[in-house]
Short mmCIF file of C-alpha atoms in Angstrom, two decimals:
data_model
loop_
_atom_site.label_atom_id
_atom_site.label_comp_id
_atom_site.label_asym_id
_atom_site.label_seq_id
_atom_site.Cartn_x
_atom_site.Cartn_y
_atom_site.Cartn_z
CA MET A 583 -0.12 -17.75 -9.22
CA THR A 584 -0.12 -20.88 -7.32
CA THR A 585 -2.86 -21.44 -4.41
CA ILE A 586 -2.01 -22.60 -1.20
CA THR A 587 -3.58 -25.71 -0.08
CA LEU A 588 -3.63 -26.15 3.64
CA SER A 589 -5.27 -28.39 5.78
CA LYS A 590 -7.23 -26.79 8.67
CA PRO A 591 -4.94 -26.35 11.42
CA ARG A 592 -2.50 -24.73 8.75
CA ALA A 593 -4.75 -22.69 7.86
CA ILE A 594 -5.45 -21.10 11.31
CA LEU A 595 -1.83 -21.04 11.93
CA LEU A 596 -1.38 -18.99 8.35
CA PHE A 597 -3.08 -15.64 9.45
CA PRO A 598 -1.05 -15.27 13.00
CA TYR A 599 1.97 -16.37 11.35
CA LEU A 600 1.83 -14.04 8.60
CA ALA A 601 1.09 -10.74 11.27
CA ILE A 602 3.90 -11.85 13.25
CA LEU A 603 6.14 -11.57 9.68
CA SER A 604 4.84 -8.67 9.03
CA MET A 605 5.74 -6.38 12.76
CA LEU A 606 8.96 -8.72 13.19
CA GLY A 607 10.95 -5.20 11.89
CA PHE A 608 8.89 -3.32 13.67
CA LEU A 609 9.16 -4.89 17.17
CA ALA A 610 12.88 -4.95 16.56
CA THR A 611 12.66 -1.14 15.79
CA ASP A 612 11.02 -0.24 18.68
CA MET A 613 10.71 -2.65 21.75
CA TYR A 614 14.09 -1.56 22.79
CA LEU A 615 13.56 2.37 22.78
CA PRO A 616 12.40 2.66 26.64
CA ALA A 617 16.15 0.66 27.46
CA PHE A 618 18.34 3.51 25.81
CA ASN A 619 19.13 4.53 29.67
CA GLN A 620 20.40 1.06 30.38
CA ILE A 621 22.07 0.52 27.41
CA GLU A 622 23.88 3.80 27.80
CA SER A 623 25.04 2.57 31.57
CA SER A 624 25.69 -0.74 30.50
CA LEU A 625 27.91 -0.03 27.68
CA ASN A 626 29.50 2.98 29.15
CA ILE A 627 28.28 5.34 26.18
CA ASP A 628 26.66 8.43 25.32
CA ALA A 629 22.63 8.80 24.03
CA GLU A 630 24.26 9.80 20.48
CA SER A 631 25.96 6.02 19.87
CA VAL A 632 22.99 4.43 21.08
CA ALA A 633 20.61 6.49 18.95
CA LEU A 634 23.34 5.61 16.22
CA SER A 635 22.48 2.04 16.85
CA LEU A 636 18.29 3.16 15.49
CA THR A 637 19.76 4.73 12.87
CA LEU A 638 22.09 2.01 11.71
CA PHE A 639 18.82 -0.01 11.91
CA LEU A 640 16.88 1.67 9.55
CA GLY A 641 19.24 1.75 6.88
CA GLY A 642 19.83 -1.73 6.71
CA LEU A 643 16.75 -2.08 6.67
CA ALA A 644 15.70 -0.14 3.79
CA VAL A 645 18.93 -1.46 1.54
CA GLY A 646 18.17 -4.94 2.80
CA GLN A 647 14.82 -4.84 0.80
CA LEU A 648 16.64 -5.26 -2.01
CA VAL A 649 18.19 -7.99 -2.11
CA TYR A 650 15.64 -10.33 -1.11
CA GLY A 651 13.81 -10.52 -4.13
CA GLY A 652 16.96 -12.22 -6.22
CA LEU A 653 17.94 -14.22 -3.49
CA CYS A 654 13.90 -15.70 -3.40
CA GLU A 655 14.21 -16.04 -7.42
CA ARG A 656 17.24 -17.96 -7.06
CA PHE A 657 16.56 -20.34 -4.26
CA GLY A 658 12.46 -20.19 -3.35
CA LYS A 659 10.93 -18.17 -0.96
CA ARG A 660 10.83 -20.77 1.87
CA ALA A 661 14.65 -21.44 1.86
CA THR A 662 15.31 -17.58 1.48
CA LEU A 663 12.78 -16.56 4.07
CA ASN A 664 14.13 -19.34 6.82
CA VAL A 665 18.26 -18.10 6.68
CA GLY A 666 16.37 -14.58 6.98
CA LEU A 667 15.11 -15.59 10.51
CA ILE A 668 18.01 -17.75 10.93
CA ILE A 669 19.90 -14.40 11.09
CA PHE A 670 17.85 -12.52 12.81
CA THR A 671 17.29 -15.16 15.31
CA LEU A 672 21.16 -15.61 15.84
CA SER A 673 21.88 -11.64 15.45
CA SER A 674 19.10 -10.88 18.69
CA VAL A 675 21.25 -13.67 20.72
CA LEU A 676 24.14 -12.26 20.65
CA LEU A 677 22.86 -8.13 20.82
CA ALA A 678 21.93 -10.01 24.35
CA MET A 679 25.21 -10.56 24.95
CA VAL A 680 27.43 -7.86 23.31
CA ASP A 681 30.04 -5.92 25.85
CA ASN A 682 31.12 -3.27 23.44
CA ILE A 683 29.23 -0.67 21.37
CA GLU A 684 30.90 -1.85 18.05
CA SER A 685 29.69 -5.26 18.30
CA PHE A 686 26.27 -3.84 19.32
CA LEU A 687 26.30 -0.98 16.48
CA LEU A 688 27.63 -4.10 13.82
CA LEU A 689 24.95 -6.57 14.80
CA ARG A 690 21.61 -4.04 15.10
CA VAL A 691 22.99 -3.91 11.24
CA VAL A 692 22.94 -7.60 10.93
CA GLN A 693 19.63 -8.13 12.63
CA ALA A 694 17.87 -5.64 10.54
CA PHE A 695 18.92 -7.49 7.18
CA GLY A 696 17.29 -10.66 8.95
CA ALA A 697 14.29 -8.79 9.83
CA CYS A 698 14.08 -7.98 5.67
CA ALA A 699 13.75 -10.98 5.34
CA ALA A 700 10.27 -11.28 6.65
CA ALA A 701 9.32 -7.55 5.50
CA VAL A 702 9.74 -8.97 1.64
CA ILE A 703 8.52 -12.11 1.59
CA TRP A 704 5.66 -11.93 3.62
CA GLN A 705 4.12 -9.78 1.30
CA SER A 706 4.75 -12.02 -1.86
CA ILE A 707 3.66 -14.93 -0.40
CA VAL A 708 -0.02 -13.17 -0.21
CA ILE A 709 0.22 -11.95 -3.54
CA GLU A 710 1.30 -15.49 -5.22
CA SER A 711 -0.84 -17.67 -3.35
CA PHE A 712 -4.09 -15.55 -3.28
CA ASP A 713 -5.96 -14.36 -6.10
CA GLU A 714 -6.64 -10.20 -6.27
CA ALA A 715 -9.84 -10.37 -3.97
CA ALA A 716 -8.36 -11.96 -1.86
CA ALA A 717 -5.33 -10.61 -0.92
CA ARG A 718 -6.98 -7.49 -0.51
CA LYS A 719 -8.80 -8.61 2.63
CA LEU A 720 -6.10 -10.54 3.98
CA PHE A 721 -3.61 -7.05 3.79
CA ALA A 722 -6.79 -5.37 5.32
CA SER A 723 -6.70 -7.63 8.15
CA ILE A 724 -3.15 -7.59 8.72
CA MET A 725 -1.59 -4.04 8.14
CA PRO A 726 -3.70 -2.42 10.91
CA LEU A 727 -1.89 -5.10 13.31
CA VAL A 728 1.57 -3.43 11.66
CA ALA A 729 -0.18 -0.20 12.98
CA LEU A 730 -0.45 -1.35 15.84
CA SER A 731 3.35 -2.34 16.55
CA PRO A 732 4.62 0.77 16.98
CA ALA A 733 2.26 1.69 19.76
CA LEU A 734 2.19 -1.98 21.60
CA ALA A 735 6.35 -2.23 21.33
CA PRO A 736 8.00 0.28 23.42
CA LEU A 737 5.13 -0.32 26.10
CA LEU A 738 6.07 -4.35 25.85
CA GLY A 739 9.94 -3.06 25.97
CA SER A 740 9.06 -0.90 28.97
CA TRP A 741 7.43 -4.12 30.84
CA ILE A 742 10.53 -6.08 30.76
CA VAL A 743 12.74 -3.41 31.43
CA GLU A 744 11.21 -2.60 34.52
CA VAL A 745 10.91 -6.84 35.28
CA ALA A 746 14.32 -7.41 33.66
CA SER A 747 16.93 -6.30 31.86
CA TRP A 748 17.41 -4.94 28.00
CA GLN A 749 19.04 -8.00 27.70
CA HIS A 750 15.77 -9.54 27.66
CA ILE A 751 14.61 -7.59 25.30
CA PHE A 752 16.56 -9.07 22.69
CA ALA A 753 16.36 -12.41 23.80
CA ILE A 754 12.68 -12.25 23.23
CA LEU A 755 13.06 -10.88 19.63
CA ALA A 756 15.33 -13.97 19.20
CA LEU A 757 12.94 -16.65 20.93
CA LEU A 758 9.90 -15.43 18.45
CA GLY A 759 12.44 -15.77 15.32
CA LEU A 760 13.09 -19.12 16.28
CA CYS A 761 9.11 -19.14 16.58
CA LEU A 762 9.09 -18.01 12.80
CA ALA A 763 11.74 -20.22 11.33
CA VAL A 764 10.15 -23.19 13.02
CA MET A 765 6.92 -22.50 11.25
CA THR A 766 8.51 -21.38 8.15
CA PRO A 767 8.71 -25.10 6.66
CA TYR A 768 5.31 -25.54 7.36
CA LEU A 769 3.39 -23.31 6.09
CA THR A 770 4.99 -21.28 3.56
CA PRO A 771 4.86 -23.21 -0.26
CA ALA A 772 8.13 -24.90 -1.50
CA ALA A 773 9.71 -23.40 -4.81
CA LYS A 774 8.67 -24.83 -7.61
CA ARG A 775 11.51 -26.30 -9.83
CA SER A 776 11.35 -24.44 -13.27
CA SER A 777 11.15 -27.61 -16.26
CA THR A 778 13.45 -26.04 -18.61
CA SER A 779 16.22 -23.31 -18.90
CA THR A 780 13.63 -20.73 -20.92
CA GLU A 781 11.01 -21.25 -17.93
CA ASN A 782 13.83 -20.34 -15.49
CA ALA A 783 15.03 -17.50 -17.25
CA GLN A 784 11.53 -16.29 -17.37
CA SER A 785 10.90 -16.28 -14.23
CA ARG A 786 13.53 -13.98 -13.27
CA MET A 787 12.29 -10.31 -13.02
CA LYS A 788 14.48 -7.83 -14.17
CA VAL A 789 14.51 -4.31 -12.32
CA ALA A 790 13.71 -2.09 -15.28
CA ASN A 791 10.63 -4.37 -15.67
CA ILE A 792 9.29 -3.61 -12.35
CA LEU A 793 10.17 0.01 -11.99
CA GLY A 794 9.01 0.62 -16.03
CA ASN A 795 5.56 -0.50 -14.98
CA LYS A 796 3.25 1.86 -14.82
CA THR A 797 0.87 0.20 -12.46
CA PHE A 798 3.43 -0.72 -10.12
CA ILE A 799 5.51 2.90 -10.04
CA SER A 800 2.01 4.87 -9.84
CA ASN A 801 0.71 2.88 -6.95
CA VAL A 802 4.23 2.74 -5.10
CA ILE A 803 4.74 6.60 -5.22
CA ILE A 804 1.05 7.32 -3.93
CA PHE A 805 1.68 4.28 -1.02
CA GLY A 806 5.08 6.55 -0.20
CA ALA A 807 3.70 9.89 -0.48
CA CYS A 808 1.03 8.65 1.94
CA SER A 809 3.44 6.84 4.32
CA ALA A 810 6.02 9.98 4.22
CA ALA A 811 2.78 12.21 5.33
CA PHE A 812 2.45 9.98 7.97
CA PHE A 813 5.93 10.34 8.92
CA CYS A 814 5.73 14.05 8.80
CA TYR A 815 3.92 14.16 11.33
CA LEU A 816 4.99 11.48 13.65
CA THR A 817 8.92 12.94 13.64
CA LEU A 818 7.95 16.23 14.77
CA TRP A 819 4.79 16.37 16.95
CA PRO A 820 6.37 15.07 19.93
CA ALA A 821 8.42 18.49 19.90
CA VAL A 822 5.27 20.43 18.54
CA MET A 823 3.65 19.40 21.66
CA GLN A 824 6.49 20.10 24.10
CA HIS A 825 6.56 24.07 22.30
CA HIS A 826 3.20 24.20 23.58
CA GLY A 827 3.90 23.16 27.48
CA TYR A 828 2.27 19.42 27.39
CA ASP A 829 3.95 16.61 29.56
CA ALA A 830 5.74 13.18 27.84
CA ALA A 831 2.04 11.46 29.67
CA SER A 832 0.07 13.77 27.58
CA ILE A 833 2.59 12.75 24.77
CA GLY A 834 2.11 9.55 24.99
CA LEU A 835 -1.52 9.89 24.93
CA SER A 836 -1.51 12.17 21.94
CA PHE A 837 -0.87 9.16 19.88
CA VAL A 838 -3.66 6.85 20.54
CA PRO A 839 -6.11 8.02 18.47
CA GLN A 840 -4.15 7.85 15.30
CA THR A 841 -3.65 4.43 16.07
CA ILE A 842 -7.01 3.43 16.55
CA ALA A 843 -8.15 5.38 13.13
CA PHE A 844 -6.02 3.42 11.79
CA MET A 845 -6.57 0.44 12.27
CA LEU A 846 -10.65 1.25 11.94
CA GLY A 847 -9.51 2.10 8.32
CA GLY A 848 -7.79 -1.60 7.49
CA PHE A 849 -11.29 -3.03 8.51
CA ILE A 850 -13.55 -0.52 7.13
CA CYS A 851 -11.92 -1.35 3.74
CA ARG A 852 -11.98 -4.77 4.43
CA ARG A 853 -16.36 -4.73 4.70
CA MET A 854 -16.48 -2.12 1.45
CA LEU A 855 -14.88 -4.57 -0.66
CA LYS A 856 -17.81 -6.67 -0.08
CA THR A 857 -20.03 -4.23 -1.72
CA MET A 858 -18.17 -1.69 -3.51
CA SER A 859 -15.01 -2.05 -6.39
CA ALA A 860 -11.67 -2.09 -4.99
CA GLN A 861 -11.14 0.88 -7.58
CA ARG A 862 -14.09 3.23 -6.51
CA ILE A 863 -13.31 2.70 -3.01
CA LYS A 864 -9.36 4.16 -3.64
CA ASN A 865 -10.71 6.82 -5.89
CA THR A 866 -12.95 7.79 -3.12
CA LEU A 867 -9.77 7.64 -0.49
CA MET A 868 -7.88 9.32 -2.49
CA VAL A 869 -10.05 12.63 -2.63
CA GLY A 870 -10.94 12.33 0.91
CA PHE A 871 -6.64 12.44 1.09
CA ILE A 872 -5.97 15.23 -0.84
CA VAL A 873 -9.04 17.19 0.38
CA LEU A 874 -7.70 16.59 4.58
CA SER A 875 -4.30 17.52 3.69
CA LEU A 876 -5.31 20.55 2.77
CA VAL A 877 -7.41 21.17 5.58
CA LEU A 878 -4.78 20.15 7.87
CA PHE A 879 -2.18 22.46 6.10
CA LEU A 880 -4.72 25.79 6.14
CA LEU A 881 -5.39 24.51 9.99
CA SER A 882 -1.67 24.50 10.23
CA MET A 883 -0.57 27.77 8.83
CA MET A 884 -3.92 29.97 10.49
CA GLY A 885 -2.98 28.61 14.11
CA ALA A 886 -5.87 26.76 14.76
CA GLY A 887 -4.85 24.83 17.81
CA LEU A 888 -3.32 21.17 18.35
CA MET A 889 -6.34 19.59 18.98
CA ALA A 890 -8.06 20.34 15.47
CA ILE A 891 -4.52 19.12 13.57
CA LEU A 892 -4.91 15.71 15.88
CA TRP A 893 -8.36 15.06 14.45
CA VAL A 894 -8.08 15.85 11.61
CA PHE A 895 -4.64 14.05 11.27
CA ALA A 896 -6.87 11.24 12.64
CA LEU A 897 -9.26 11.23 10.12
CA LEU A 898 -6.00 11.22 7.14
CA ALA A 899 -4.96 7.78 9.49
CA ALA A 900 -7.74 6.09 9.26
CA ILE A 901 -7.77 6.94 5.00
CA ASN A 902 -3.95 5.39 5.22
CA GLY A 903 -5.34 2.58 6.74
CA ALA A 904 -7.78 1.79 4.17
CA ILE A 905 -5.74 2.58 1.17
CA TYR A 906 -2.43 1.20 2.10
CA PRO A 907 -3.82 -2.78 1.59
CA LEU A 908 -5.55 -1.62 -2.13
CA LEU A 909 -2.31 0.10 -3.25
CA VAL A 910 0.14 -2.50 -2.37
CA THR A 911 -2.18 -5.65 -3.89
CA ASP A 912 -2.77 -3.25 -7.11
CA ALA A 913 1.32 -2.61 -7.01
CA LEU A 914 2.14 -6.18 -6.58
CA SER A 915 -0.89 -7.94 -8.92
CA PRO A 916 1.48 -7.42 -12.02
CA PHE A 917 4.12 -9.85 -10.51
CA ALA A 918 1.30 -12.49 -9.09
CA ASN A 919 4.09 -15.28 -10.22
CA ASN A 920 6.95 -13.50 -8.91
CA ALA A 921 6.36 -10.54 -5.93
CA ALA A 922 8.98 -10.96 -4.19
CA LYS A 923 11.81 -8.30 -6.01
CA ALA A 924 8.74 -6.06 -6.65
CA ALA A 925 7.96 -6.33 -2.78
CA GLY A 926 11.21 -5.46 -2.17
CA TRP A 927 11.68 -2.46 -4.40
CA GLN A 928 7.80 -0.93 -3.44
CA ASN A 929 9.58 -1.30 0.55
CA PHE A 930 12.51 0.44 -0.45
CA ILE A 931 10.77 3.07 -2.37
CA GLN A 932 8.39 3.36 0.67
CA LEU A 933 10.78 3.76 3.49
CA ALA A 934 13.22 6.28 1.21
CA MET A 935 10.06 8.46 1.01
CA ALA A 936 9.03 8.35 4.40
CA PHE A 937 12.89 8.80 5.40
CA ALA A 938 12.91 12.07 3.02
CA GLY A 939 9.41 13.06 4.66
CA SER A 940 11.10 13.23 8.05
CA TYR A 941 13.84 14.91 6.98
CA LEU A 942 12.22 17.59 5.67
CA VAL A 943 10.09 18.54 8.47
CA ALA A 944 13.57 17.69 10.83
CA LEU A 945 15.11 20.37 8.54
CA ASN A 946 12.39 22.63 9.51
CA ALA A 947 11.25 21.86 13.18
CA ALA A 948 11.56 25.64 13.93
CA TYR A 949 8.12 26.38 12.53
CA VAL A 950 6.59 23.45 14.37
CA GLU A 951 3.22 22.91 13.57
CA GLN A 952 3.81 24.78 10.50
CA ALA A 953 6.47 22.62 9.13
CA ILE A 954 4.02 19.49 9.69
CA GLY A 955 1.17 20.74 7.62
CA SER A 956 3.48 22.22 4.64
CA GLY A 957 5.16 18.63 4.50
CA ILE A 958 1.98 16.87 4.39
CA ILE A 959 0.65 19.26 1.68
CA ILE A 960 3.78 18.20 -0.59
CA CYS A 961 3.37 14.67 0.16
CA ALA A 962 -0.15 15.09 -0.97
CA LEU A 963 0.61 16.53 -4.30
CA ILE A 964 3.07 14.08 -4.94
CA ALA A 965 0.27 11.45 -4.54
CA LEU A 966 -2.07 13.44 -6.69
CA SER A 967 0.45 13.86 -9.45
CA ALA A 968 0.99 10.03 -9.15
CA TRP A 969 -2.98 9.34 -9.31
CA VAL A 970 -3.89 11.25 -11.98
CA TRP A 971 -0.92 10.20 -14.06
CA MET A 972 -1.99 6.42 -13.45
CA ASN A 973 -5.37 7.28 -14.45
CA TRP A 974 -5.13 10.25 -16.77
CA ALA A 975 -6.04 7.38 -20.00
CA GLN A 976 -9.22 6.67 -18.83
CA TRP A 977 -10.32 9.62 -17.37
CA LYS A 978 -9.35 11.49 -21.00
CA HIS A 979 -11.32 8.23 -22.93
CA GLU A 980 -14.56 9.13 -20.53
CA TRP A 981 -14.41 12.73 -21.05
CA CYS A 982 -13.43 12.92 -24.97
CA ALA A 983 -15.29 9.58 -26.53
CA PRO A 984 -18.47 10.64 -27.64
CA ASP A 985 -21.39 9.45 -25.05
CA PRO A 986 -22.98 6.11 -26.40
CA ALA A 987 -26.53 7.12 -25.27
CA ARG A 988 -25.91 10.16 -27.69
CA ILE A 989 -24.65 7.83 -30.50
CA ALA A 990 -27.60 5.37 -29.21
CA LEU A 991 -29.77 8.15 -30.31
CA LYS A 992 -28.89 8.65 -33.56
CA VAL A 993 -28.77 5.62 -34.98
CA VAL A 994 -32.41 5.00 -33.35
CA MET A 995 -33.50 8.47 -35.32
CA CYS A 996 -31.72 7.45 -38.56
CA GLU A 997 -32.97 3.89 -38.41
CA LYS A 998 -36.47 6.01 -38.33
CA THR A 999 -35.44 8.34 -40.78
CA ALA A 1000 -34.66 5.64 -43.20
CA THR A 1001 -38.27 3.55 -42.36
CA VAL A 1002 -40.32 6.87 -43.45
CA GLY A 1003 -38.43 7.18 -46.07
CA ASP A 1004 -38.73 3.82 -47.52
CA THR A 1005 -42.81 4.21 -46.80
CA CYS A 1006 -42.96 7.78 -48.62
CA LYS A 1007 -40.90 6.08 -51.79
CA ARG A 1008 -43.45 3.12 -51.75
CA GLU A 1009 -46.41 5.86 -51.53
CA ALA A 1010 -44.98 8.00 -54.15
CA GLY A 1011 -44.93 4.25 -56.48
CA GLN A 1012 -48.03 3.24 -55.82
CA SER A 1013 -49.93 6.99 -56.34
CA THR A 1014 -47.23 6.95 -60.38
CA GLU A 1015 -48.69 3.37 -61.14
CA ALA A 1016 -52.32 4.79 -60.10
CA LEU A 1017 -51.79 7.85 -62.29
CA LEU A 1018 -50.49 6.11 -65.49
CA GLN A 1019 -53.31 3.67 -64.90
CA ASN A 1020 -56.02 6.49 -65.01
CA LYS A 1021 -54.38 7.91 -68.24
CA LEU A 1022 -54.42 5.02 -69.85
CA ILE A 1023 -57.97 4.58 -69.42
CA LYS A 1024 -58.75 8.02 -70.64
CA SER A 1025 -56.85 7.57 -73.51
CA ASP A 1026 -58.32 4.39 -74.12
CA ALA A 1027 -62.10 5.91 -73.61
CA GLY A 1028 -61.48 8.68 -76.03
CA ASN A 1029 -60.11 6.41 -78.63
CA ARG A 1030 -63.67 4.31 -78.45
CA ASP A 1031 -65.17 7.88 -78.85
CA ASP A 1032 -63.47 8.83 -81.85
CA LYS A 1033 -64.36 5.78 -83.37
CA ALA A 1034 -68.12 6.24 -82.26
#
């Protein structure tokens, strides 16, 4: 692991730089959602075609995660990130200029591929540049902002559409990508050349080494299951509220509690790390996640009402906000010298599990809130299985190994017994010797009497 040495101005810029990198993909996903109607009219297309642009972007975002790890190994993080940001910037400029749906769809895929560079490399920068404690605190500060971006991006996009046009959304994304590209050489560490071919080969990890690492895969499965539970709720909650007669404004406001709760969870985690061990915090949060998932499942099955489900899920979102930084840090820490490829696979698995959870509840949308509860409890069982698998060896040792206190007590008793035994033997030896002396004295006295 290398440590970043930055001047004070650079240190001040590093946090917002990493935060914007982490949010770039979400901004490109959500900012143009309010402009769907304008895009339909401008390009003379139907709603399904515009929706397809979102699907293709998410697909490109998932697949692209697997590419950048190898590129970072070959060309270094700084060069790879700059190329990705330039691709993102140019595609955003072209998206603001298109006049047909075919070009629009193709450029959305290209834009997603560029955004992947930011999603993968910002995590590897943190892991490779800071020790575990500092990395956890930094993740706990940045990830709540990532959760906020899906809520703020549509509001910003809506304002842009009102004062300008949908093309200006992509122009602003292009400007944002350009600013990040300019800052990257200034804030991202340069690649270090390996002195020998052996070192170069050792620095390149095989995928099997990543996926075969128990610490990595167990933490990533929990991370993916928690994310999937979140998406189970987000996918179907608007339809559930609409089914119960709520209007669009109420539906929009219903997402505020979990957004705030997620942010608070991240900041609370950062505070707890000052007084508690990360493992203890993670175990406590896992218990809370399992219990709240079960409660939410039971509430949905019993028809307890939407407000009860909403507030229980807000607590669940707070746990997600707190546990994400711990899971990401623990998953990537085994690869502290080369985290980009591991981060890519982590993000891919997380997105795949989130997509699976979303698809599962969408297939059962007719069951409304029961579908949400069922999807979340399935995710909780997956997380529980990974958690038990990750900790089973340690728990088995703690449960089955002899009690150290009992062993210590036995040792003390044995020592005392040995001491008492030695004392008895010494006393017995002394008594035997005294008896022999008495017999000799009596024998001598008898001989004198006989002579007399």
